[in-house]
Amino acid sequence: MTHESVWYSRPRKYGKGSRECRVCTHRAGLIRKYGMNICRQCFREKSTDIGFTKVRFNPSLDSATHSPPTSEYHTITIHNMKISIANRHNLHTQHCQSHHAA
């Protein structure tokens, strides 16, 4: 067996070796959540284009100093794939309201 016939011969249908970044084909540091499959470096570059915004979430702060939670939903489009992601703060308020209503 020559080196060429053995080199990279293992089938890559599952596991870390089968996945790569859809932008730069890098294999390390993949963000797989919501089926994005983007490496962390590309995510930092493209996050605003995709529709991600940083949400500061601190339930211990009172609402007088901060604006009220929004019911806004973010829509992310990645190569013809649309995913709706609820604002984390909105989910927390819905969770709290359901417990207080009971």
PDB file of C-alpha atoms in Angstrom:
ATOM      1  CA  MET A   1       0.000   0.000   0.000  1.00  0.00           C
ATOM      2  CA  THR A   2       1.380   3.327  -0.985  1.00  0.00           C
ATOM      3  CA  HIS A   3       1.127   6.429   1.108  1.00  0.00           C
ATOM      4  CA  GLU A   4      -1.240   8.072  -1.414  1.00  0.00           C
ATOM      5  CA  SER A   5      -3.762   5.236  -1.191  1.00  0.00           C
ATOM      6  CA  VAL A   6      -3.840   5.376   2.615  1.00  0.00           C
ATOM      7  CA  TRP A   7      -3.651   9.155   3.098  1.00  0.00           C
ATOM      8  CA  TYR A   8      -7.037  10.628   4.087  1.00  0.00           C
ATOM      9  CA  SER A   9      -8.763   7.348   3.222  1.00  0.00           C
ATOM     10  CA  ARG A  10     -11.074   7.066   6.230  1.00  0.00           C
ATOM     11  CA  PRO A  11     -14.727   7.759   5.299  1.00  0.00           C
ATOM     12  CA  ARG A  12     -15.932  11.109   6.656  1.00  0.00           C
ATOM     13  CA  LYS A  13     -19.706  10.834   6.903  1.00  0.00           C
ATOM     14  CA  TYR A  14     -20.098  11.794  10.570  1.00  0.00           C
ATOM     15  CA  GLY A  15     -18.085  13.404  13.340  1.00  0.00           C
ATOM     16  CA  LYS A  16     -15.817  16.442  13.335  1.00  0.00           C
ATOM     17  CA  GLY A  17     -14.068  15.430  10.139  1.00  0.00           C
ATOM     18  CA  SER A  18     -17.272  15.488   8.115  1.00  0.00           C
ATOM     19  CA  ARG A  19     -18.237  19.080   8.945  1.00  0.00           C
ATOM     20  CA  GLU A  20     -16.678  22.308   7.725  1.00  0.00           C
ATOM     21  CA  CYS A  21     -17.417  26.021   7.676  1.00  0.00           C
ATOM     22  CA  ARG A  22     -19.764  26.910   4.833  1.00  0.00           C
ATOM     23  CA  VAL A  23     -17.845  30.174   4.283  1.00  0.00           C
ATOM     24  CA  CYS A  24     -14.156  29.251   4.448  1.00  0.00           C
ATOM     25  CA  THR A  25     -14.218  25.395   4.702  1.00  0.00           C
ATOM     26  CA  HIS A  26     -12.309  25.538   8.024  1.00  0.00           C
ATOM     27  CA  ARG A  27     -12.981  22.506  10.245  1.00  0.00           C
ATOM     28  CA  ALA A  28     -12.194  23.846  13.730  1.00  0.00           C
ATOM     29  CA  GLY A  29     -14.356  26.052  15.943  1.00  0.00           C
ATOM     30  CA  LEU A  30     -17.650  25.333  14.181  1.00  0.00           C
ATOM     31  CA  ILE A  31     -20.863  26.909  15.415  1.00  0.00           C
ATOM     32  CA  ARG A  32     -23.464  24.275  14.569  1.00  0.00           C
ATOM     33  CA  LYS A  33     -26.426  25.780  16.410  1.00  0.00           C
ATOM     34  CA  TYR A  34     -29.490  26.393  14.206  1.00  0.00           C
ATOM     35  CA  GLY A  35     -27.710  24.450  11.446  1.00  0.00           C
ATOM     36  CA  MET A  36     -25.385  27.360  10.685  1.00  0.00           C
ATOM     37  CA  ASN A  37     -22.114  25.401  10.379  1.00  0.00           C
ATOM     38  CA  ILE A  38     -19.933  28.529  10.444  1.00  0.00           C
ATOM     39  CA  CYS A  39     -16.537  28.713  12.127  1.00  0.00           C
ATOM     40  CA  ARG A  40     -16.249  31.219  14.954  1.00  0.00           C
ATOM     41  CA  GLN A  41     -13.978  33.542  12.991  1.00  0.00           C
ATOM     42  CA  CYS A  42     -16.439  33.817  10.084  1.00  0.00           C
ATOM     43  CA  PHE A  43     -19.327  34.199  12.539  1.00  0.00           C
ATOM     44  CA  ARG A  44     -17.673  37.266  14.059  1.00  0.00           C
ATOM     45  CA  GLU A  45     -17.300  38.783  10.592  1.00  0.00           C
ATOM     46  CA  LYS A  46     -20.780  37.899   9.308  1.00  0.00           C
ATOM     47  CA  SER A  47     -22.919  38.052  12.475  1.00  0.00           C
ATOM     48  CA  THR A  48     -24.398  41.491  11.759  1.00  0.00           C
ATOM     49  CA  ASP A  49     -25.103  40.551   8.126  1.00  0.00           C
ATOM     50  CA  ILE A  50     -26.845  37.368   9.280  1.00  0.00           C
ATOM     51  CA  GLY A  51     -28.977  39.279  11.791  1.00  0.00           C
ATOM     52  CA  PHE A  52     -27.481  38.469  15.183  1.00  0.00           C
ATOM     53  CA  THR A  53     -27.392  41.238  17.771  1.00  0.00           C
ATOM     54  CA  LYS A  54     -25.821  41.086  21.197  1.00  0.00           C
ATOM     55  CA  VAL A  55     -28.505  41.136  23.883  1.00  0.00           C
ATOM     56  CA  ARG A  56     -27.509  42.189  27.363  1.00  0.00           C
ATOM     57  CA  PHE A  57     -29.479  40.116  29.828  1.00  0.00           C
ATOM     58  CA  ASN A  58     -29.370  40.720  33.577  1.00  0.00           C
ATOM     59  CA  PRO A  59     -32.603  39.889  35.436  1.00  0.00           C
ATOM     60  CA  SER A  60     -31.299  41.339  38.723  1.00  0.00           C
ATOM     61  CA  LEU A  61     -31.353  44.908  37.350  1.00  0.00           C
ATOM     62  CA  ASP A  62     -34.565  46.835  37.869  1.00  0.00           C
ATOM     63  CA  SER A  63     -36.665  47.887  34.880  1.00  0.00           C
ATOM     64  CA  ALA A  64     -36.510  51.599  35.787  1.00  0.00           C
ATOM     65  CA  THR A  65     -32.950  51.915  34.500  1.00  0.00           C
ATOM     66  CA  HIS A  66     -33.425  49.820  31.363  1.00  0.00           C
ATOM     67  CA  SER A  67     -35.888  49.795  28.520  1.00  0.00           C
ATOM     68  CA  PRO A  68     -38.745  47.261  28.662  1.00  0.00           C
ATOM     69  CA  PRO A  69     -38.293  43.932  26.893  1.00  0.00           C
ATOM     70  CA  THR A  70     -39.253  43.786  23.264  1.00  0.00           C
ATOM     71  CA  SER A  71     -41.197  41.053  21.546  1.00  0.00           C
ATOM     72  CA  GLU A  72     -38.930  41.345  18.526  1.00  0.00           C
ATOM     73  CA  TYR A  73     -37.868  38.247  16.641  1.00  0.00           C
ATOM     74  CA  HIS A  74     -34.672  37.977  14.644  1.00  0.00           C
ATOM     75  CA  THR A  75     -34.799  36.248  11.276  1.00  0.00           C
ATOM     76  CA  ILE A  76     -31.593  34.685  10.078  1.00  0.00           C
ATOM     77  CA  THR A  77     -31.022  33.746   6.468  1.00  0.00           C
ATOM     78  CA  ILE A  78     -28.141  31.429   5.649  1.00  0.00           C
ATOM     79  CA  HIS A  79     -27.971  30.217   2.051  1.00  0.00           C
ATOM     80  CA  ASN A  80     -31.757  30.025   1.527  1.00  0.00           C
ATOM     81  CA  MET A  81     -32.358  28.702   5.058  1.00  0.00           C
ATOM     82  CA  LYS A  82     -34.608  30.874   7.260  1.00  0.00           C
ATOM     83  CA  ILE A  83     -34.677  30.434  11.006  1.00  0.00           C
ATOM     84  CA  SER A  84     -36.593  32.587  13.518  1.00  0.00           C
ATOM     85  CA  ILE A  85     -34.848  33.084  16.804  1.00  0.00           C
ATOM     86  CA  ALA A  86     -36.685  34.666  19.708  1.00  0.00           C
ATOM     87  CA  ASN A  87     -35.012  37.385  21.682  1.00  0.00           C
ATOM     88  CA  ARG A  88     -33.562  35.813  24.848  1.00  0.00           C
ATOM     89  CA  HIS A  89     -35.006  38.542  27.058  1.00  0.00           C
ATOM     90  CA  ASN A  90     -38.461  37.986  25.559  1.00  0.00           C
ATOM     91  CA  LEU A  91     -38.295  34.261  26.291  1.00  0.00           C
ATOM     92  CA  HIS A  92     -37.327  34.979  29.894  1.00  0.00           C
ATOM     93  CA  THR A  93     -40.277  37.330  30.418  1.00  0.00           C
ATOM     94  CA  GLN A  94     -42.697  34.827  28.880  1.00  0.00           C
ATOM     95  CA  HIS A  95     -41.297  32.134  31.178  1.00  0.00           C
ATOM     96  CA  CYS A  96     -41.700  34.357  34.257  1.00  0.00           C
ATOM     97  CA  GLN A  97     -45.229  35.401  33.275  1.00  0.00           C
ATOM     98  CA  SER A  98     -46.341  31.799  32.877  1.00  0.00           C
ATOM     99  CA  HIS A  99     -45.073  30.929  36.375  1.00  0.00           C
ATOM    100  CA  HIS A 100     -46.686  33.992  37.980  1.00  0.00           C
ATOM    101  CA  ALA A 101     -50.028  33.345  36.253  1.00  0.00           C
ATOM    102  CA  ALA A 102     -50.288  29.847  37.699  1.00  0.00           C
TER     103      ALA A 102
END
